[in-house]
Coordinates of C-alpha atoms in Angstrom, one line a residue:
Chain U
M67 CA -80.9 90.7 60.9
F68 CA -79.9 92.0 57.0
A69 CA -82.8 94.6 57.2
L70 CA -80.4 96.2 60.0
N71 CA -78.4 97.4 57.1
T72 CA -81.0 98.6 54.9
K73 CA -82.1 101.8 56.0
L74 CA -78.9 104.0 55.9
K75 CA -80.3 106.8 55.1
R76 CA -76.5 109.8 54.8
R77 CA -73.4 108.1 53.3
T78 CA -70.1 109.6 54.9
L79 CA -68.4 107.1 51.9
P80 CA -68.2 107.1 48.5
G81 CA -69.2 103.9 46.0
F82 CA -72.4 103.4 46.3
R83 CA -73.1 102.6 42.2
L84 CA -69.9 101.2 41.5
S85 CA -71.1 98.3 44.9
L86 CA -74.2 98.0 43.6
G87 CA -72.8 97.2 40.7
Y88 CA -70.5 95.2 41.6
T89 CA -73.6 93.0 43.3
I90 CA -75.5 92.7 40.6
L91 CA -72.5 91.4 38.4
Y92 CA -71.7 89.1 41.9
L93 CA -74.7 87.2 42.3
S94 CA -75.7 87.1 38.3
L95 CA -73.1 85.5 37.7
I96 CA -73.4 83.0 41.2
V97 CA -76.5 82.7 41.2
L98 CA -78.6 83.5 39.3
I99 CA -76.9 82.4 35.5
P100 CA -76.2 79.1 37.0
L101 CA -80.6 78.4 38.2
S102 CA -82.4 80.4 35.2
M103 CA -79.7 77.3 32.9
L104 CA -81.7 75.6 35.3
F105 CA -85.1 76.9 34.5
I106 CA -83.9 76.4 30.9
K107 CA -82.7 72.8 30.7
A108 CA -86.4 72.0 32.4
S109 CA -87.6 74.1 29.5
T110 CA -87.2 71.7 27.0
L111 CA -88.7 68.7 28.4
S112 CA -92.9 69.9 27.4
F113 CA -95.4 70.1 30.5
A114 CA -96.7 67.3 29.8
Q115 CA -93.0 64.9 30.4
F116 CA -92.2 67.5 32.4
W117 CA -95.5 66.4 34.5
D118 CA -94.1 63.2 34.4
I119 CA -91.5 63.0 36.2
V120 CA -92.0 65.7 39.0
S121 CA -95.6 63.8 39.8
A122 CA -93.9 60.3 39.4
P123 CA -94.8 58.6 43.1
R124 CA -90.9 57.7 43.7
T125 CA -90.1 61.8 43.9
M126 CA -93.5 62.3 45.1
A127 CA -92.3 60.1 47.6
A128 CA -88.5 62.0 47.5
Y129 CA -90.2 66.0 48.2
R130 CA -92.3 64.5 50.9
L131 CA -89.5 63.0 52.3
S132 CA -86.8 65.9 52.0
F133 CA -89.5 68.6 52.5
G134 CA -91.0 67.1 56.2
T135 CA -87.6 65.5 57.2
A136 CA -86.3 69.2 56.6
L137 CA -89.2 70.5 58.5
I138 CA -89.1 68.6 61.4
S139 CA -85.8 69.2 62.2
A140 CA -85.5 72.9 61.8
S141 CA -88.3 73.0 64.7
I142 CA -86.2 70.5 66.7
N143 CA -83.3 73.0 66.3
A144 CA -85.8 75.7 66.9
V145 CA -87.0 74.3 69.8
F146 CA -83.5 73.0 71.8
G147 CA -81.1 75.4 69.0
F148 CA -83.2 77.6 71.4
L149 CA -82.0 76.1 74.6
V150 CA -78.4 75.9 74.1
A151 CA -78.4 79.8 72.5
W152 CA -80.2 80.1 76.4
V153 CA -77.4 78.5 77.9
L154 CA -74.4 80.0 76.1
A155 CA -75.6 84.1 75.7
R156 CA -77.1 83.5 80.0
Y157 CA -74.6 81.6 82.4
S158 CA -71.2 81.1 82.1
F159 CA -69.0 77.3 83.2
P160 CA -65.8 76.3 83.4
G161 CA -65.9 74.7 80.0
K162 CA -68.9 77.2 78.7
R163 CA -65.8 78.0 75.6
I164 CA -65.7 74.1 74.8
I165 CA -69.7 73.6 74.9
D166 CA -69.5 77.2 72.6
A167 CA -66.7 76.1 69.8
L168 CA -68.7 72.3 69.9
V169 CA -71.6 74.6 68.5
D170 CA -69.5 75.5 65.7
F171 CA -68.5 72.3 65.0
P172 CA -71.2 70.7 62.3
F173 CA -70.5 74.2 60.0
A174 CA -66.8 72.9 60.4
L175 CA -67.2 69.3 59.6
P176 CA -67.4 67.8 56.0
T177 CA -70.8 66.5 56.1
A178 CA -69.9 62.9 54.6
V179 CA -67.6 63.0 57.2
A180 CA -69.8 63.5 59.8
G181 CA -72.9 61.3 57.9
I182 CA -70.1 58.7 57.9
A183 CA -70.2 58.7 62.4
L184 CA -73.7 59.3 63.0
T185 CA -74.2 56.3 60.7
S186 CA -72.3 53.7 63.0
I187 CA -73.5 55.3 65.7
Y188 CA -76.9 55.2 65.4
S189 CA -77.1 51.8 63.1
P190 CA -78.2 48.5 65.4
N191 CA -75.3 47.2 66.2
G192 CA -73.6 51.2 67.4
W193 CA -73.4 52.9 70.3
V194 CA -76.3 54.1 70.7
G195 CA -78.4 52.1 68.0
Q196 CA -77.5 49.1 69.7
Y197 CA -80.3 50.5 72.8
L198 CA -82.9 51.6 70.5
A199 CA -83.3 48.6 68.8
Q200 CA -83.4 47.0 72.0
I201 CA -87.3 49.0 72.5
G202 CA -87.7 48.7 68.4
I203 CA -86.8 51.8 67.2
K204 CA -84.5 51.1 64.2
A205 CA -83.2 54.4 63.2
A206 CA -80.4 54.1 60.4
Y207 CA -81.8 54.0 57.7
T208 CA -85.5 55.6 58.1
P209 CA -86.3 58.6 58.7
L210 CA -86.0 59.5 61.7
G211 CA -82.0 58.7 60.9
I212 CA -82.3 61.5 58.1
V213 CA -84.4 63.7 60.6
I214 CA -81.1 63.3 63.3
A215 CA -78.2 64.3 60.7
L216 CA -80.4 67.3 59.6
T217 CA -80.8 68.3 63.0
F218 CA -77.1 68.1 63.7
I219 CA -76.6 69.7 60.3
G220 CA -78.8 73.0 62.1
L221 CA -78.3 73.2 65.1
P222 CA -75.6 76.2 64.6
F223 CA -78.2 77.8 63.1
V224 CA -80.3 78.6 65.1
V225 CA -77.9 79.1 67.7
R226 CA -76.2 81.2 66.4
T227 CA -78.7 83.7 65.2
I228 CA -80.6 84.1 68.3
E229 CA -77.2 84.1 70.8
P230 CA -76.0 87.4 70.3
V231 CA -80.1 89.2 70.3
L232 CA -80.3 87.4 73.6
Q233 CA -77.0 88.6 75.3
D234 CA -78.4 92.2 73.3
L235 CA -81.1 92.0 75.8
D236 CA -81.1 94.8 78.3
P237 CA -81.5 92.5 81.3
E238 CA -83.7 95.8 83.4
I239 CA -86.9 94.7 81.1
E240 CA -87.0 91.8 82.4
E241 CA -86.5 93.4 86.4
A242 CA -89.1 95.7 85.1
A243 CA -91.6 92.9 84.1
A244 CA -90.5 91.9 88.3
C245 CA -91.4 94.8 89.7
L246 CA -95.4 94.4 87.8
G247 CA -96.1 91.6 89.6
A248 CA -95.5 89.1 86.6
N249 CA -94.0 86.1 87.1
R250 CA -91.2 84.0 85.8
W251 CA -93.0 82.0 82.6
L252 CA -94.9 85.9 81.4
T253 CA -91.9 86.9 82.0
F254 CA -90.3 84.8 79.5
S255 CA -93.4 84.3 77.4
K256 CA -95.0 88.4 77.3
V257 CA -91.5 89.6 77.2
I258 CA -88.5 87.6 76.5
F259 CA -90.0 85.6 73.7
P260 CA -91.4 88.6 71.1
I261 CA -87.8 90.1 71.1
L262 CA -86.6 87.1 70.4
L263 CA -89.0 85.8 67.8
P264 CA -87.7 87.4 64.2
S265 CA -83.6 86.0 64.8
L266 CA -85.6 82.9 65.7
L267 CA -87.5 82.9 62.4
T268 CA -83.8 83.8 60.4
G269 CA -82.8 80.4 62.1
F270 CA -85.3 78.8 61.2
T271 CA -85.4 79.6 57.8
L272 CA -81.7 79.3 57.5
S273 CA -82.3 75.8 58.9
F274 CA -84.5 75.0 57.1
A275 CA -82.5 75.7 54.3
R276 CA -80.2 74.1 54.4
A277 CA -81.4 70.9 55.0
V278 CA -84.0 71.3 52.5
G279 CA -80.3 70.7 50.3
E280 CA -78.7 69.0 53.1
Y281 CA -76.9 65.5 50.9
G282 CA -73.2 64.8 52.2
S283 CA -74.6 63.6 55.8
V284 CA -78.4 62.0 54.6
I285 CA -77.4 59.4 52.0
F286 CA -75.0 57.2 54.4
I287 CA -77.3 57.5 57.1
A288 CA -80.8 57.4 55.3
G289 CA -80.8 53.8 53.2
N290 CA -81.3 55.5 50.6
M291 CA -84.6 52.8 49.4
P292 CA -86.4 54.3 46.4
G293 CA -89.7 56.3 47.7
K294 CA -89.3 55.5 50.7
T295 CA -85.6 57.1 52.6
E296 CA -84.2 58.6 48.9
I297 CA -84.6 62.1 49.7
A298 CA -84.8 64.4 46.5
P299 CA -81.6 65.4 46.1
L300 CA -80.3 62.0 45.7
L301 CA -82.9 61.5 43.4
I302 CA -81.1 64.1 41.2
I303 CA -78.0 62.8 41.8
T304 CA -79.0 59.1 40.7
K305 CA -81.1 61.3 37.1
L306 CA -77.3 62.5 36.9
E307 CA -75.6 59.9 36.9
Q308 CA -78.2 58.0 34.4
Y309 CA -78.2 61.0 31.7
D310 CA -81.3 62.0 31.7
Y311 CA -79.6 65.6 32.8
Q312 CA -83.8 67.0 31.9
G313 CA -85.6 65.1 34.8
A314 CA -82.9 66.2 36.9
A315 CA -83.9 69.4 36.0
A316 CA -87.2 69.0 36.8
I317 CA -86.5 67.7 39.8
A318 CA -84.6 70.0 40.8
V319 CA -86.8 73.1 39.9
V320 CA -90.3 72.1 41.7
M321 CA -87.3 71.3 44.3
L322 CA -86.9 75.6 43.9
L323 CA -90.0 76.5 44.1
V324 CA -91.5 74.9 46.9
S325 CA -87.8 75.8 48.8
L326 CA -88.9 80.1 47.7
L327 CA -92.4 79.9 48.7
I328 CA -91.7 78.0 52.0
L329 CA -87.9 81.5 52.8
I330 CA -90.7 84.1 51.6
A331 CA -93.4 82.8 53.7
T332 CA -90.9 82.2 56.6
N333 CA -89.1 85.8 55.6
F334 CA -92.8 88.1 55.7
L335 CA -93.3 86.2 59.4
Q336 CA -89.8 87.9 60.7
W337 CA -90.6 91.0 58.7
I338 CA -94.2 91.5 60.8
S339 CA -92.2 90.4 64.3
A340 CA -89.7 92.4 62.9
K341 CA -91.1 95.7 62.6
R342 CA -93.5 95.3 66.3
I343 CA -90.5 96.0 67.8
G344 CA -88.0 99.0 65.3
M345 CA -85.8 96.9 63.4
S346 CA -87.4 96.7 60.1
Chain F
M122 CA -95.7 102.9 103.3
S123 CA -93.2 103.6 105.4
I124 CA -90.1 102.2 104.5
E125 CA -87.4 100.9 107.2
V126 CA -83.1 99.9 106.6
K127 CA -82.0 97.8 108.9
N128 CA -78.2 97.3 109.4
L129 CA -78.4 96.2 105.7
T130 CA -74.8 94.9 104.2
K131 CA -74.2 94.2 99.9
I132 CA -71.0 92.6 99.7
F133 CA -69.9 91.6 96.0
G134 CA -66.8 89.9 95.7
N135 CA -65.1 92.1 98.0
F136 CA -65.9 95.5 97.4
K137 CA -68.5 96.4 100.2
A138 CA -71.0 98.0 98.0
I139 CA -73.0 98.6 101.1
D140 CA -71.8 99.0 104.5
N141 CA -74.6 98.8 107.5
I142 CA -76.5 101.1 106.7
N143 CA -79.5 101.9 109.2
L144 CA -82.5 104.5 107.1
K145 CA -86.1 105.1 107.3
V146 CA -88.4 107.0 104.5
E147 CA -91.7 107.9 106.2
T148 CA -94.6 106.9 104.3
G149 CA -95.6 110.0 101.4
E150 CA -92.5 111.7 101.5
L151 CA -89.5 112.1 98.5
V152 CA -86.7 111.8 99.6
A153 CA -83.4 111.7 97.4
L154 CA -79.8 109.0 97.5
L155 CA -77.8 111.5 96.4
G156 CA -74.4 110.7 96.1
P157 CA -71.3 109.5 94.0
S158 CA -71.2 107.2 91.2
G159 CA -70.1 103.6 92.9
S160 CA -71.2 104.9 96.3
G161 CA -74.1 102.0 96.7
K162 CA -77.1 104.2 96.3
T163 CA -78.4 102.3 93.6
T164 CA -78.0 99.0 94.5
L165 CA -79.7 100.0 98.2
L166 CA -82.3 101.1 95.9
R167 CA -82.2 97.2 94.2
I168 CA -82.2 96.3 96.9
I169 CA -85.5 97.5 98.7
A170 CA -86.7 96.0 95.1
G171 CA -85.8 92.8 95.8
L172 CA -84.1 92.6 92.4
E173 CA -81.1 92.4 95.1
T174 CA -80.4 90.4 98.1
A175 CA -78.0 92.1 100.4
D176 CA -76.1 89.9 102.8
E177 CA -76.5 91.3 105.8
G178 CA -79.7 92.7 107.8
N179 CA -83.5 93.5 106.8
I180 CA -85.7 95.7 104.8
L181 CA -89.2 96.5 106.6
F182 CA -92.6 97.5 104.7
S183 CA -94.8 99.4 106.5
G184 CA -92.8 97.2 109.8
E185 CA -92.8 94.3 107.9
D186 CA -90.4 91.8 107.3
A187 CA -89.8 91.8 103.5
R188 CA -86.7 90.0 102.5
E189 CA -89.2 86.6 102.0
R190 CA -91.8 88.8 98.6
K191 CA -90.1 87.6 95.8
T192 CA -90.2 91.6 93.9
K193 CA -93.0 90.5 92.3
D194 CA -95.3 90.2 95.9
R195 CA -93.4 93.9 97.2
N196 CA -96.0 96.0 95.5
V197 CA -93.2 97.8 94.4
G198 CA -93.1 101.1 91.3
F199 CA -89.1 100.3 89.9
V200 CA -88.0 103.1 87.2
F201 CA -85.1 102.9 85.4
Q202 CA -82.8 105.0 83.9
H203 CA -83.0 104.1 80.4
Y204 CA -86.6 103.3 81.0
A205 CA -86.6 99.7 80.3
L206 CA -90.3 99.8 78.0
F207 CA -91.5 96.3 76.1
R208 CA -90.5 97.6 72.6
H209 CA -92.9 94.8 70.8
M210 CA -95.3 96.2 72.7
T211 CA -96.9 99.7 72.3
V212 CA -97.5 102.7 74.9
F213 CA -100.8 100.6 75.8
D214 CA -100.1 97.9 75.9
N215 CA -97.0 99.1 77.7
I216 CA -98.5 100.4 80.7
A217 CA -101.9 97.8 80.7
F218 CA -98.7 94.8 81.6
G219 CA -99.2 95.4 85.4
L220 CA -102.9 94.7 85.0
R221 CA -102.9 92.1 82.4
V222 CA -100.6 90.1 84.3
K223 CA -102.3 89.5 87.7
P224 CA -103.6 86.1 88.5
K225 CA -107.0 85.7 86.9
K226 CA -109.2 86.0 89.9
I227 CA -107.7 90.0 91.0
R228 CA -107.8 90.9 87.3
P229 CA -109.8 93.7 86.1
S230 CA -111.5 93.3 82.5
E231 CA -110.3 94.6 79.7
D232 CA -112.9 97.8 79.9
H233 CA -111.3 98.9 83.0
I234 CA -107.7 97.7 81.8
G235 CA -108.6 100.6 79.0
R236 CA -110.3 103.4 81.6
R237 CA -106.7 103.2 83.6
V238 CA -105.0 103.7 80.7
R239 CA -106.2 106.3 79.7
E240 CA -106.3 108.0 82.9
L241 CA -102.6 107.1 83.6
L242 CA -101.7 108.7 80.3
K243 CA -103.7 111.5 80.8
L244 CA -101.7 112.6 84.6
V245 CA -98.6 112.2 81.8
Q246 CA -99.8 114.6 79.9
L247 CA -99.3 111.6 76.5
E248 CA -102.8 110.9 76.2
W249 CA -102.2 111.4 71.8
V250 CA -99.5 108.7 72.0
E251 CA -101.2 105.6 73.0
K252 CA -101.3 103.1 69.8
R253 CA -97.4 104.1 68.8
Y254 CA -94.4 102.3 70.0
P255 CA -91.6 103.2 72.6
W256 CA -88.7 104.5 71.0
Q257 CA -91.3 106.1 68.7
L258 CA -91.5 109.1 71.4
S259 CA -88.5 110.6 73.2
G260 CA -86.4 110.1 76.4
G261 CA -89.0 112.8 78.6
Q262 CA -92.1 111.0 76.5
R263 CA -90.1 107.2 77.3
Q264 CA -89.2 108.0 81.0
R265 CA -93.4 109.7 82.3
I266 CA -94.8 106.3 80.2
A267 CA -92.3 104.4 82.4
L268 CA -93.2 106.3 85.5
A269 CA -97.1 105.9 83.5
R270 CA -96.3 101.9 84.1
A271 CA -94.7 101.8 87.7
L272 CA -97.9 103.8 88.8
A273 CA -100.2 101.2 86.9
V274 CA -100.6 98.5 89.4
E275 CA -101.3 100.8 92.4
P276 CA -98.1 100.9 94.1
K277 CA -97.4 101.3 97.5
V278 CA -93.4 102.6 97.1
L279 CA -92.3 104.6 93.9
L280 CA -88.2 103.3 93.5
L281 CA -87.0 105.8 91.0
D282 CA -83.7 105.6 89.8
E283 CA -81.7 108.3 87.8
P284 CA -84.7 109.0 86.6
F285 CA -83.7 111.9 84.3
G286 CA -80.2 110.5 84.3
S287 CA -80.5 110.3 80.3
L288 CA -82.7 112.9 79.4
D289 CA -81.0 117.1 78.5
A290 CA -80.5 119.2 80.6
Q291 CA -83.8 121.0 79.6
V292 CA -85.8 118.2 79.9
R293 CA -84.6 117.1 83.2
K294 CA -85.2 120.4 84.1
E295 CA -89.2 120.2 83.8
L296 CA -89.5 117.0 84.4
R297 CA -87.8 117.5 87.4
Q298 CA -90.5 120.1 89.0
W299 CA -93.0 117.9 87.1
L300 CA -91.7 115.7 89.4
R301 CA -92.3 117.2 92.6
R302 CA -95.6 118.4 91.8
F303 CA -96.9 115.1 90.2
H304 CA -95.3 114.2 94.6
D305 CA -97.6 116.0 95.1
D306 CA -100.6 115.2 94.4
L307 CA -99.7 111.5 95.3
H308 CA -98.0 111.1 97.6
I309 CA -96.8 107.8 97.6
T310 CA -93.9 107.2 99.0
S311 CA -90.9 107.7 96.7
L312 CA -86.9 107.2 97.2
F313 CA -85.1 108.3 93.7
V314 CA -81.2 108.0 93.0
T315 CA -79.8 110.4 91.9
H316 CA -76.1 112.2 90.9
D317 CA -77.4 115.1 90.9
Q318 CA -77.2 117.8 94.2
E319 CA -79.5 120.2 92.3
E320 CA -81.6 117.9 90.7
A321 CA -81.9 116.2 94.4
L322 CA -82.0 120.0 96.6
E323 CA -85.0 121.0 93.8
V324 CA -87.5 117.6 94.0
A325 CA -86.3 115.6 98.0
D326 CA -88.1 116.5 101.1
K327 CA -85.2 114.7 102.2
I328 CA -81.7 114.4 101.7
V329 CA -80.1 111.0 102.5
V330 CA -76.0 111.9 100.6
M331 CA -74.0 108.3 100.7
N332 CA -70.3 108.1 100.4
S333 CA -69.3 103.9 99.5
G334 CA -71.1 102.2 101.0
K335 CA -71.9 104.9 104.4
I336 CA -74.8 107.1 105.0
E337 CA -73.0 110.4 104.8
Q338 CA -76.0 113.0 106.5
I339 CA -79.7 113.3 105.7
G340 CA -81.1 115.9 106.0
T341 CA -84.1 118.5 104.5
P342 CA -82.7 119.6 102.0
E343 CA -81.9 123.2 103.7
E344 CA -80.2 120.9 106.3
V345 CA -77.9 119.6 104.2
Y346 CA -76.6 122.6 102.3
H347 CA -76.5 125.1 105.3
K348 CA -75.2 122.5 107.6
P349 CA -73.1 119.6 106.4
A350 CA -72.2 117.3 109.0
S351 CA -69.2 116.2 106.8
V352 CA -66.7 117.7 104.6
F353 CA -67.5 115.1 101.9
V354 CA -71.4 116.0 102.1
L355 CA -69.5 120.2 102.0
N356 CA -68.3 118.9 98.6
F357 CA -70.8 116.9 97.4
L358 CA -73.7 119.5 96.8
G359 CA -71.6 122.4 96.0
N360 CA -68.8 124.6 95.4
V361 CA -66.6 125.9 98.4
N362 CA -63.9 127.4 98.6
L363 CA -61.1 126.1 101.5
F364 CA -58.7 128.9 104.1
H365 CA -56.7 127.9 106.1
S366 CA -56.8 130.3 109.0
R367 CA -55.6 131.0 112.5
T368 CA -58.7 131.6 113.9
E369 CA -59.5 133.8 117.3
A370 CA -62.2 131.4 118.3
A371 CA -63.7 131.6 121.8
T372 CA -62.6 129.1 123.6
I373 CA -59.1 127.1 122.1
S374 CA -56.8 130.6 120.9
S375 CA -54.3 130.8 118.0
K376 CA -55.8 127.0 116.8
A377 CA -54.4 126.8 112.9
A378 CA -58.4 126.0 111.3
K379 CA -60.0 125.2 108.0
L380 CA -62.7 127.5 107.3
Y381 CA -65.1 126.1 104.2
V382 CA -66.8 129.0 102.6
R383 CA -69.6 128.9 100.0
P384 CA -68.8 130.7 96.5
H385 CA -71.7 133.0 97.4
Q386 CA -70.7 133.6 101.6
L387 CA -67.2 135.5 100.6
G388 CA -67.3 139.3 100.4
V389 CA -64.7 141.3 97.5
S390 CA -63.7 144.9 98.4
R391 CA -60.4 146.7 97.3
L392 CA -58.9 147.1 100.6
P393 CA -58.8 144.0 103.3
V394 CA -61.7 143.4 106.0
D395 CA -60.1 141.6 109.0
G396 CA -57.5 139.0 109.5
N397 CA -58.7 136.7 106.9
S398 CA -59.1 139.2 104.0
V399 CA -57.2 137.1 100.9
K400 CA -55.2 139.5 98.5
V401 CA -56.2 137.5 94.8
V402 CA -56.1 138.5 91.8
L403 CA -59.2 137.5 89.7
T404 CA -58.8 135.2 86.7
F405 CA -61.6 135.0 84.9
I406 CA -65.4 136.9 85.4
N407 CA -68.6 135.8 84.3
P408 CA -71.9 138.5 84.6
A409 CA -74.0 135.8 82.4
G410 CA -76.5 135.0 85.1
S411 CA -78.8 136.5 88.0
S412 CA -75.0 136.2 89.7
V413 CA -72.1 137.0 88.8
K414 CA -69.5 134.3 88.7
M415 CA -66.3 134.9 89.1
D416 CA -62.0 133.0 89.6
A417 CA -59.4 133.9 91.8
K418 CA -56.5 133.3 92.5
S419 CA -53.6 134.6 96.1
S420 CA -50.0 135.2 95.8
D421 CA -49.5 131.6 97.2
G422 CA -51.1 129.6 94.1
N423 CA -55.3 129.0 96.0
V424 CA -57.6 129.3 92.9
F425 CA -61.1 131.2 94.6
Q426 CA -64.4 130.9 93.5
V427 CA -66.8 133.9 94.1
E428 CA -70.1 134.8 93.2
I429 CA -71.8 138.1 93.9
S430 CA -75.0 140.0 92.8
Q431 CA -74.8 142.0 89.6
E432 CA -75.0 145.4 92.4
E433 CA -71.7 144.8 94.2
Y434 CA -70.1 143.2 90.8
K435 CA -71.4 147.0 88.9
A436 CA -71.0 149.2 92.0
L437 CA -67.3 147.9 92.1
K438 CA -66.3 148.3 88.8
L439 CA -64.2 145.0 88.7
I440 CA -62.7 142.9 85.9
K441 CA -60.1 140.5 85.1
N442 CA -56.6 140.9 86.7
D443 CA -58.2 143.6 89.0
E444 CA -56.7 142.7 92.8
V445 CA -58.9 142.7 95.2
F446 CA -59.5 141.3 98.9
L447 CA -62.1 137.6 99.7
T448 CA -63.8 138.6 103.5
P449 CA -64.9 135.0 104.5
K450 CA -68.6 136.7 105.8
N451 CA -70.3 133.4 107.2
I452 CA -68.2 129.8 107.0
T453 CA -70.1 126.4 106.0
Y454 CA -68.3 123.9 107.5
S455 CA -64.7 124.5 109.9
E456 CA -62.2 121.9 110.9
Y457 CA -59.4 122.3 114.1
E458 CA -56.7 121.1 113.8
I459 CA -55.6 120.6 117.6

């Protein structure tokens, strides 16, 4: 998506240096300096201390939970967000505008409110939770509950990145495929899907990044049992509350690095698939 | 394969895009559907391809009812105005697409597909672009690739929707002649939509002139140009001048008449020739070209377009603002008011 803007070869408006300088300054103040403080804080630990903190069973469990549930929920969103975007972009039906507005709801709603609402619905005596309990599924206070909350939070990212691309998709290419003898499945899998793949990956990445860092909605539904349903951001807060700033920074640094690696990997995939369709 | 269109009607909302059309395209013919935008020509093409469904009427392929056949089973090649190439596939993969999506039982081997693709690339004279992506090609090249892709599955009918509509004038002309030669070699039943009369006249065996959902005339280029069946056809196929005249026609004497005369059918002289001669002032002269084109205006405000040969122009020594007489030499079309 952003790659589109980098190919401006001729500029009519002046001010490249000024705007670049501003961008670097702004990013430094808002992003780079706070993040580097994190590394500086963590570097006051010796490596052995650092390793002890991040490899403790409780920390490892929190990492696994945070990244695992974030990956699962981003994958769920990739599939179902795709469907929602498809419906919104392709069909018109009464109430479409309302549904369209609903998609943005997780963006606007305070996450704590979302967490409380989801907990009350999915808790064993809640609207949905009581039926789930009857078939032996416990949603709230389990990793499943965390996945539900993260899926809720991440949905608009996938929908809003795919929808414009779907809307721009020329219906003629589908007709061309049909004229060449392709059935619907082949038309979708060989013609439409490869064109949507870069934006689907972008949506997945955004949804995943949001889920990894999510705190507000999860802590209500998770139950927060150390080693079982305690997410990494909560562990960081716990350390902070105990004035263990170094420990918190150490855990945060690892989260940051893992997130960075995953983002680089998905961006690379996105770049490859976008290159093929002439977008980068 | 012949195509027969019977009593076809298509309605969008309260707009009749196609109004009870009957048409027969013989095997191997190259037919142009000519008309202004909104005349229903593209809709007709799309119904034949199965991309739209008709509200009434029938389409027959070689006498066989095609209504129940889906687009993918109709075996038609369709070329779109904006090419509709798959932008994430190379030129090779684009052309191979139709062969690769065939059911396993009848799908040719990759070897065979490769040979066929190269054969088609040779046919459209673009052998060297095999590994490129569509966005790396020019408009004319893309359209030729689109044609190669459509031909890969050996369609029985080729349908082209304004195939040269988004190309610039030079490329249009080249591709037009190329399409003509190409059709002469392959003899595949072809139907192409255009709003450009010059294109239709130059390329087609037969022209179907359409206007607001109806067929105005079907005929050879010569017929529709020289013997138009209606004022609409007359106007659409070239410039025309209107004379209001008292005619001395043998059967109806002294009735008011409208005479339609093409620019090249007007004689220019310094003195009046007969009762139909009109005195005009030359307001514009364009001598660049194989003939000389002029605009003229009569005293009552009528504007005429005149086209004469370079020799005549030099012999008459015409200059701007000269007063001359225009006399119809032939009449393309006439209407009598009774």
